[in-house]
Tab-separated table of N, CA, C and O in Angstrom:
chain	number	residue	atom	x	y	z
A	500	UNK	N	0.867	-1.213	0.018
A	500	UNK	CA	-0.007	-0.004	0.000
A	500	UNK	C	0.941	1.280	-0.024
A	500	UNK	O	2.029	1.251	0.758
A	501	UNK	N	0.643	2.127	-0.799
A	501	UNK	CA	1.275	3.466	-0.985
A	501	UNK	C	0.894	4.342	0.317
A	501	UNK	O	-0.216	4.350	0.630
A	502	UNK	N	1.780	5.207	0.727
A	502	UNK	CA	1.473	5.990	1.808
A	502	UNK	C	2.040	7.395	1.389
A	502	UNK	O	3.108	7.496	0.753
A	503	UNK	N	1.208	8.341	1.559
A	503	UNK	CA	1.504	9.758	1.130
A	503	UNK	C	1.781	10.588	2.317
A	503	UNK	O	0.954	10.506	3.328
A	504	UNK	N	2.750	11.491	2.292
A	504	UNK	CA	3.083	12.344	3.463
A	504	UNK	C	2.245	13.731	3.341
A	504	UNK	O	2.222	14.315	4.270
A	505	UNK	N	1.696	13.913	2.327
A	505	UNK	CA	0.958	15.141	2.191
A	505	UNK	C	-0.672	14.810	1.979
A	505	UNK	O	-0.981	13.807	1.365
A	506	UNK	N	-1.437	15.634	2.398
A	506	UNK	CA	-2.826	15.460	2.143
A	506	UNK	C	-3.155	16.179	0.742
A	506	UNK	O	-2.603	17.063	0.369
A	507	UNK	N	-4.366	15.699	0.201
A	507	UNK	CA	-4.673	16.233	-1.108
A	507	UNK	C	-4.764	17.760	-1.219
A	507	UNK	O	-4.571	18.407	-2.083
A	508	UNK	N	-5.240	18.413	-0.131
A	508	UNK	CA	-5.595	19.731	-0.056
A	508	UNK	C	-4.258	20.655	0.246
A	508	UNK	O	-4.229	21.896	0.155
A	509	UNK	N	-3.146	20.129	0.683
A	509	UNK	CA	-1.977	20.707	0.988
A	509	UNK	C	-1.256	21.226	-0.357
A	509	UNK	O	-1.278	20.522	-1.358
A	510	UNK	N	-0.702	22.507	-0.234
A	510	UNK	CA	-0.055	22.942	-1.656
A	510	UNK	C	1.138	22.076	-1.978
A	510	UNK	O	1.847	21.587	-1.076
A	511	UNK	N	1.237	22.085	-3.169
A	511	UNK	CA	2.508	21.173	-3.750
A	511	UNK	C	3.304	22.175	-4.585
A	511	UNK	O	2.732	22.939	-5.223
A	512	UNK	N	4.498	21.725	-4.836
A	512	UNK	CA	5.394	22.517	-5.751
A	512	UNK	C	4.964	22.003	-7.134
A	512	UNK	O	4.766	20.871	-7.265
A	513	UNK	N	5.160	22.940	-8.102
A	513	UNK	CA	4.769	22.635	-9.365
A	513	UNK	C	6.086	22.141	-9.937
A	513	UNK	O	7.123	22.442	-10.083
A	514	UNK	N	5.888	20.909	-10.753
A	514	UNK	CA	7.086	20.135	-11.366
A	514	UNK	C	6.812	20.082	-12.945
A	514	UNK	O	5.694	19.628	-13.294
A	515	UNK	N	7.637	20.769	-13.635
A	515	UNK	CA	7.601	20.734	-15.056
A	515	UNK	C	8.677	20.012	-15.609
A	515	UNK	O	9.825	20.105	-15.330
A	516	UNK	N	8.207	18.990	-16.485
A	516	UNK	CA	9.132	18.238	-17.194
A	516	UNK	C	9.482	18.772	-18.559
A	516	UNK	O	8.451	18.899	-19.350
A	517	UNK	N	10.652	18.715	-18.922
A	517	UNK	CA	10.992	19.332	-20.260
A	517	UNK	C	11.797	18.387	-21.027
A	517	UNK	O	12.972	17.909	-20.519
A	518	UNK	N	11.429	17.963	-22.183
A	518	UNK	CA	12.214	16.980	-23.088
A	518	UNK	C	13.284	17.674	-23.509
A	518	UNK	O	13.382	19.038	-23.717
A	519	UNK	N	14.465	17.090	-23.765
A	519	UNK	CA	15.690	17.547	-24.224
A	519	UNK	C	15.684	17.679	-25.767
A	519	UNK	O	15.703	18.750	-26.464
A	520	UNK	N	15.601	16.553	-26.555
A	520	UNK	CA	15.844	16.557	-27.939
A	520	UNK	C	14.524	16.858	-28.645
A	520	UNK	O	13.498	16.384	-28.458
A	521	UNK	N	14.661	17.952	-29.444
A	521	UNK	CA	13.513	18.471	-30.178
A	521	UNK	C	12.884	19.578	-29.564
A	521	UNK	O	12.050	20.215	-30.095
A	522	UNK	N	13.177	19.860	-28.290
A	522	UNK	CA	12.472	20.915	-27.534
A	522	UNK	C	13.605	21.994	-27.038
A	522	UNK	O	13.467	23.056	-27.427
A	523	UNK	N	14.582	21.506	-26.368
A	523	UNK	CA	15.606	22.253	-25.952
A	523	UNK	C	16.982	22.233	-26.860
A	523	UNK	O	17.589	23.111	-27.157
A	524	UNK	N	17.126	21.068	-27.451
A	524	UNK	CA	18.276	20.863	-28.215
A	524	UNK	C	17.909	20.307	-29.510
A	524	UNK	O	16.850	19.528	-29.743
A	525	UNK	N	18.683	20.673	-30.730
A	525	UNK	CA	18.245	20.159	-32.014
A	525	UNK	C	18.790	19.045	-32.315
A	525	UNK	O	19.880	18.878	-33.125
A	526	UNK	N	18.089	17.870	-32.140
A	526	UNK	CA	18.505	16.544	-32.387
A	526	UNK	C	18.489	16.286	-33.940
A	526	UNK	O	19.605	15.747	-34.407
A	527	UNK	N	17.627	16.900	-34.688
A	527	UNK	CA	17.664	16.580	-36.168
A	527	UNK	C	18.834	17.185	-36.879
A	527	UNK	O	19.440	16.407	-37.612
A	528	UNK	N	19.265	18.341	-36.482
A	528	UNK	CA	20.343	19.013	-37.180
A	528	UNK	C	21.604	18.205	-36.774
A	528	UNK	O	22.489	17.919	-37.610
A	529	UNK	N	21.699	17.887	-35.417
A	529	UNK	CA	22.948	17.145	-34.988
A	529	UNK	C	23.062	15.831	-35.601
A	529	UNK	O	24.002	15.445	-36.042
A	530	UNK	N	21.916	15.029	-35.640
A	530	UNK	CA	22.018	13.732	-36.211
A	530	UNK	C	22.330	13.829	-37.823
A	530	UNK	O	23.390	13.127	-38.250
A	531	UNK	N	21.745	14.808	-38.560
A	531	UNK	CA	22.086	14.846	-40.025
A	531	UNK	C	23.602	15.125	-40.155
A	531	UNK	O	24.158	14.668	-41.040
A	532	UNK	N	24.062	16.167	-39.378
A	532	UNK	CA	25.557	16.547	-39.516
A	532	UNK	C	26.485	15.398	-39.240
A	532	UNK	O	27.419	15.141	-39.937
A	533	UNK	N	26.161	14.773	-38.124
A	533	UNK	CA	27.041	13.556	-37.748
A	533	UNK	C	26.999	12.363	-38.705
A	533	UNK	O	27.995	11.807	-38.924
A	534	UNK	N	25.673	12.135	-39.074
A	534	UNK	CA	25.476	11.045	-40.051
A	534	UNK	C	26.285	11.268	-41.393
A	534	UNK	O	27.026	10.507	-41.729
A	535	UNK	N	26.088	12.445	-41.877
A	535	UNK	CA	26.975	12.877	-43.164
A	535	UNK	C	28.360	12.778	-43.042
A	535	UNK	O	29.056	12.492	-43.921
A	536	UNK	N	28.721	13.258	-41.732
A	536	UNK	CA	30.181	13.179	-41.441
A	536	UNK	C	30.784	11.842	-41.404
A	536	UNK	O	31.817	11.470	-41.976
A	537	UNK	N	30.038	10.956	-40.874
A	537	UNK	CA	30.385	9.533	-40.633
A	537	UNK	C	30.344	8.773	-41.981
A	537	UNK	O	31.044	7.772	-42.328
A	538	UNK	N	29.263	9.006	-42.749
A	538	UNK	CA	28.885	8.260	-43.930
A	538	UNK	C	28.712	9.230	-45.101
A	538	UNK	O	27.494	9.300	-45.576
A	539	UNK	N	29.694	9.827	-45.537
A	539	UNK	CA	29.424	10.772	-46.637
A	539	UNK	C	28.962	10.279	-47.970
A	539	UNK	O	28.424	11.129	-48.793
A	540	UNK	N	29.149	9.054	-48.226
A	540	UNK	CA	28.614	8.535	-49.567
A	540	UNK	C	27.467	7.865	-49.443
A	540	UNK	O	26.978	7.092	-50.427
A	541	UNK	N	26.866	7.903	-48.343
A	541	UNK	CA	25.430	7.047	-48.184
A	541	UNK	C	24.340	8.075	-48.312
A	541	UNK	O	24.377	9.240	-48.371
A	542	UNK	N	23.143	7.480	-48.816
A	542	UNK	CA	21.939	8.292	-48.976
A	542	UNK	C	21.567	8.822	-47.506
A	542	UNK	O	21.867	8.305	-46.438
A	543	UNK	N	20.775	9.947	-47.399
A	543	UNK	CA	20.405	10.552	-46.285
A	543	UNK	C	19.129	11.162	-46.550
A	543	UNK	O	18.541	11.399	-47.440
A	544	UNK	N	18.382	11.537	-45.415
A	544	UNK	CA	17.013	12.309	-45.307
A	544	UNK	C	17.334	13.666	-45.020
A	544	UNK	O	17.844	13.974	-44.006
A	545	UNK	N	16.816	14.477	-46.109
A	545	UNK	CA	16.932	16.025	-45.681
A	545	UNK	C	16.021	16.369	-44.553
A	545	UNK	O	15.099	15.779	-44.258
A	546	UNK	N	16.515	17.424	-43.907
A	546	UNK	CA	15.711	17.951	-42.746
A	546	UNK	C	14.200	18.057	-43.024
A	546	UNK	O	13.503	17.750	-42.273
A	547	UNK	N	13.950	18.665	-44.067
A	547	UNK	CA	12.620	18.980	-44.460
A	547	UNK	C	11.774	17.670	-44.889
A	547	UNK	O	10.551	17.730	-44.847
A	548	UNK	N	12.563	16.641	-45.221
A	548	UNK	CA	11.853	15.279	-45.368
A	548	UNK	C	11.682	14.442	-44.164
A	548	UNK	O	11.060	13.380	-44.302
A	549	UNK	N	12.325	14.781	-43.125
A	549	UNK	CA	12.209	13.865	-41.914
A	549	UNK	C	10.750	13.792	-41.485
A	549	UNK	O	10.148	14.855	-41.319
A	550	UNK	N	10.475	12.524	-41.095
A	550	UNK	CA	9.032	12.260	-40.592
A	550	UNK	C	9.148	11.162	-39.621
A	550	UNK	O	9.972	10.388	-39.700
A	551	UNK	N	8.187	11.119	-38.609
A	551	UNK	CA	8.119	10.291	-37.702
A	551	UNK	C	9.067	10.424	-36.446
A	551	UNK	O	9.712	11.422	-36.536
A	552	UNK	N	8.943	9.600	-35.429
A	552	UNK	CA	9.726	9.775	-34.329
A	552	UNK	C	11.108	9.143	-34.340
A	552	UNK	O	11.993	9.799	-34.111
A	553	UNK	N	11.168	7.977	-34.906
A	553	UNK	CA	12.444	7.366	-34.866
A	553	UNK	C	13.102	7.606	-36.264
A	553	UNK	O	12.728	7.160	-37.231
A	554	UNK	N	14.352	8.222	-36.144
A	554	UNK	CA	15.031	8.657	-37.272
A	554	UNK	C	15.614	7.264	-37.985
A	554	UNK	O	15.622	7.094	-39.179
A	555	UNK	N	15.831	6.321	-37.110
A	555	UNK	CA	16.424	5.044	-37.642
A	555	UNK	C	15.361	4.307	-38.608
A	555	UNK	O	15.707	3.580	-39.495
A	556	UNK	N	14.069	4.488	-38.148
A	556	UNK	CA	13.159	3.748	-38.927
A	556	UNK	C	13.040	4.337	-40.369
A	556	UNK	O	12.763	3.738	-41.405
A	557	UNK	N	13.197	5.663	-40.469
A	557	UNK	CA	13.012	6.313	-41.696
A	557	UNK	C	14.272	5.936	-42.515
A	557	UNK	O	14.105	5.669	-43.792
A	558	UNK	N	15.396	5.960	-41.870
A	558	UNK	CA	16.583	5.372	-42.603
A	558	UNK	C	16.537	3.896	-43.150
A	558	UNK	O	16.967	3.466	-44.212
A	559	UNK	N	15.900	3.054	-42.439
A	559	UNK	CA	15.684	1.669	-42.677
A	559	UNK	C	14.739	1.551	-43.953
A	559	UNK	O	14.862	0.546	-44.757
A	560	UNK	N	13.758	2.539	-44.024
A	560	UNK	CA	12.977	2.438	-45.254
A	560	UNK	C	13.723	2.896	-46.593
A	560	UNK	O	13.240	2.362	-47.477
A	561	UNK	N	14.832	3.536	-46.343
A	561	UNK	CA	15.616	3.727	-47.536
A	561	UNK	C	16.332	2.478	-47.892
A	561	UNK	O	16.311	2.088	-48.976
A	562	UNK	N	16.980	2.052	-46.950
A	562	UNK	CA	17.678	0.641	-47.203
A	562	UNK	C	18.070	0.008	-45.845
A	562	UNK	O	18.408	0.872	-44.855
A	563	UNK	N	17.729	-1.223	-45.539
A	563	UNK	CA	17.723	-1.967	-44.113
A	563	UNK	C	19.012	-1.575	-43.440
A	563	UNK	O	19.054	-1.334	-42.262
A	564	UNK	N	20.204	-1.502	-44.030
A	564	UNK	CA	21.441	-1.373	-43.349
A	564	UNK	C	21.584	-0.082	-42.780
A	564	UNK	O	22.503	0.288	-41.979
A	565	UNK	N	20.830	0.888	-43.372
A	565	UNK	CA	21.103	2.219	-42.904
A	565	UNK	C	20.515	2.460	-41.418
A	565	UNK	O	20.914	3.351	-40.702
A	566	UNK	N	19.576	1.639	-41.100
A	566	UNK	CA	19.187	1.751	-39.682
A	566	UNK	C	20.266	1.573	-38.682
A	566	UNK	O	20.378	2.333	-37.788
A	567	UNK	N	21.139	0.551	-38.996
A	567	UNK	CA	22.270	0.253	-38.127
A	567	UNK	C	23.286	1.391	-38.136
A	567	UNK	O	23.737	1.731	-36.987
A	568	UNK	N	23.435	2.162	-39.212
A	568	UNK	CA	24.324	3.252	-39.355
A	568	UNK	C	23.790	4.320	-38.559
A	568	UNK	O	24.461	5.091	-37.908
A	569	UNK	N	22.363	4.601	-38.791
A	569	UNK	CA	21.738	5.655	-37.947
A	569	UNK	C	21.982	5.444	-36.471
A	569	UNK	O	22.201	6.401	-35.765
A	570	UNK	N	21.677	4.165	-36.047
A	570	UNK	CA	21.872	3.868	-34.506
A	570	UNK	C	23.326	4.085	-34.173
A	570	UNK	O	23.588	4.600	-32.956
A	571	UNK	N	24.157	3.760	-34.926
A	571	UNK	CA	25.618	3.837	-34.663
A	571	UNK	C	25.904	5.343	-34.304
A	571	UNK	O	26.581	5.780	-33.353
A	572	UNK	N	25.319	6.347	-35.238
A	572	UNK	CA	25.664	7.686	-35.015
A	572	UNK	C	25.089	8.161	-33.708
A	572	UNK	O	25.725	8.916	-32.824
A	573	UNK	N	23.767	7.853	-33.386
A	573	UNK	CA	23.067	8.298	-32.206
A	573	UNK	C	23.717	7.761	-30.913
A	573	UNK	O	23.807	8.402	-29.869
A	574	UNK	N	24.316	6.574	-30.980
A	574	UNK	CA	24.962	5.856	-29.737
A	574	UNK	C	26.378	6.285	-29.429
A	574	UNK	O	26.964	6.018	-28.575
A	575	UNK	N	27.014	7.104	-30.455
A	575	UNK	CA	28.417	7.519	-30.137
A	575	UNK	C	28.346	8.532	-28.928
A	575	UNK	O	27.568	9.262	-28.753
A	576	UNK	N	29.496	8.358	-28.119
A	576	UNK	CA	29.747	9.166	-27.027
A	576	UNK	C	29.733	10.553	-27.367
A	576	UNK	O	30.300	11.004	-28.339
A	577	UNK	N	29.048	11.412	-26.553
A	577	UNK	CA	28.810	12.734	-26.744
A	577	UNK	C	28.002	13.335	-27.755
A	577	UNK	O	27.860	14.458	-27.980
A	578	UNK	N	27.168	12.343	-28.389
A	578	UNK	CA	26.283	12.811	-29.321
A	578	UNK	C	25.169	13.844	-28.854
A	578	UNK	O	25.038	14.818	-29.455
A	579	UNK	N	24.763	13.566	-27.745
A	579	UNK	CA	23.682	14.342	-27.223
A	579	UNK	C	24.236	15.532	-26.448
A	579	UNK	O	23.663	16.693	-26.491
A	580	UNK	N	25.508	15.389	-25.942
A	580	UNK	CA	26.128	16.757	-25.352
A	580	UNK	C	26.523	17.720	-26.452
A	580	UNK	O	26.548	18.959	-26.096
A	581	UNK	N	26.732	17.255	-27.677
A	581	UNK	CA	27.035	18.393	-28.654
A	581	UNK	C	25.983	18.962	-29.408
A	581	UNK	O	26.260	19.907	-30.306
A	582	UNK	N	24.770	18.794	-28.977
A	582	UNK	CA	23.645	19.463	-29.760
A	582	UNK	C	23.588	20.854	-29.431
A	582	UNK	O	23.718	21.337	-28.341
A	583	UNK	N	23.207	21.607	-30.557
A	583	UNK	CA	22.870	23.124	-30.438
A	583	UNK	C	21.493	23.222	-29.860
A	583	UNK	O	20.683	22.405	-29.969
A	584	UNK	N	21.421	24.261	-29.094
A	584	UNK	CA	20.234	24.568	-28.478
A	584	UNK	C	19.199	25.297	-29.533
A	584	UNK	O	19.592	25.940	-30.535
A	585	UNK	N	17.931	24.946	-29.365
A	585	UNK	CA	16.892	25.672	-30.253
A	585	UNK	C	16.625	26.993	-29.827
A	585	UNK	O	16.558	27.334	-28.620
A	586	UNK	N	16.772	27.921	-30.661
A	586	UNK	CA	16.513	29.334	-30.408
A	586	UNK	C	15.318	29.659	-29.586
A	586	UNK	O	14.220	29.238	-29.771
A	587	UNK	N	15.650	30.248	-28.507
A	587	UNK	CA	14.534	30.603	-27.621
A	587	UNK	C	14.124	29.664	-26.462
A	587	UNK	O	13.398	29.990	-25.434
A	588	UNK	N	14.554	28.387	-26.647
A	588	UNK	CA	14.256	27.382	-25.653
A	588	UNK	C	14.705	27.565	-24.425
A	588	UNK	O	14.026	27.443	-23.282
A	589	UNK	N	15.982	28.012	-24.169
A	589	UNK	CA	16.481	28.052	-22.812
A	589	UNK	C	15.715	29.359	-22.139
A	589	UNK	O	15.445	29.282	-20.998
A	590	UNK	N	15.603	30.351	-22.887
A	590	UNK	CA	14.774	31.631	-22.307
A	590	UNK	C	13.400	31.076	-21.878
A	590	UNK	O	13.032	31.490	-20.787
A	591	UNK	N	12.904	30.393	-22.610
A	591	UNK	CA	11.348	29.880	-22.188
A	591	UNK	C	11.294	29.166	-20.933
A	591	UNK	O	10.532	29.294	-20.102
A	592	UNK	N	12.461	28.116	-20.774
A	592	UNK	CA	12.534	27.339	-19.628
A	592	UNK	C	12.718	28.173	-18.456
A	592	UNK	O	12.211	28.061	-17.305
A	593	UNK	N	13.631	29.148	-18.603
A	593	UNK	CA	14.042	29.998	-17.344
A	593	UNK	C	12.681	30.944	-17.081
A	593	UNK	O	12.444	31.175	-15.915
A	594	UNK	N	11.912	31.334	-18.164
A	594	UNK	CA	10.596	31.958	-17.774
A	594	UNK	C	9.714	31.125	-17.063
A	594	UNK	O	9.230	31.689	-16.091
A	595	UNK	N	9.522	29.891	-17.289
A	595	UNK	CA	8.801	28.990	-16.692
A	595	UNK	C	9.182	28.829	-15.162
A	595	UNK	O	8.459	28.821	-14.268
A	596	UNK	N	10.625	28.623	-14.991
A	596	UNK	CA	11.164	28.417	-13.639
A	596	UNK	C	10.828	29.597	-12.787
A	596	UNK	O	10.901	29.511	-11.601
A	597	UNK	N	10.900	30.784	-13.425
A	597	UNK	CA	10.728	32.040	-12.580
A	597	UNK	C	9.341	32.333	-12.268
A	597	UNK	O	9.100	33.258	-11.342
A	598	UNK	N	8.370	31.587	-12.861
A	598	UNK	CA	6.863	31.840	-12.500
A	598	UNK	C	6.590	31.534	-11.017
A	598	UNK	O	7.261	30.807	-10.345
A	599	UNK	N	5.635	32.327	-10.553
A	599	UNK	CA	5.135	32.061	-9.054
A	599	UNK	C	4.652	30.619	-8.933
A	599	UNK	O	3.900	30.105	-9.836
A	600	UNK	N	4.946	30.056	-7.892
A	600	UNK	CA	4.530	28.683	-7.768
A	600	UNK	C	3.147	28.573	-7.127
A	600	UNK	O	2.626	29.319	-6.567
């Protein structure tokens, strides 16, 4: 049985969860740049043609072995650390954080 330390009517702190890739950081641009750097002679999906959630699925639709290559790029150490921020995203999160609770 779960036990709660607060009663339903007691005030609680607001907790906002913010996704990183595609919200704060530009996953799509980072992926395409790193993919083309690693595999300059392979087919790729232009940014404006990207569809769906999993980039690896779209690459698999081009050619099955490209899914493995896409996953290799995403799995490299530092891939997520190197992403550029999306314009205005950091400011927006700071605005949310400064709101009255």
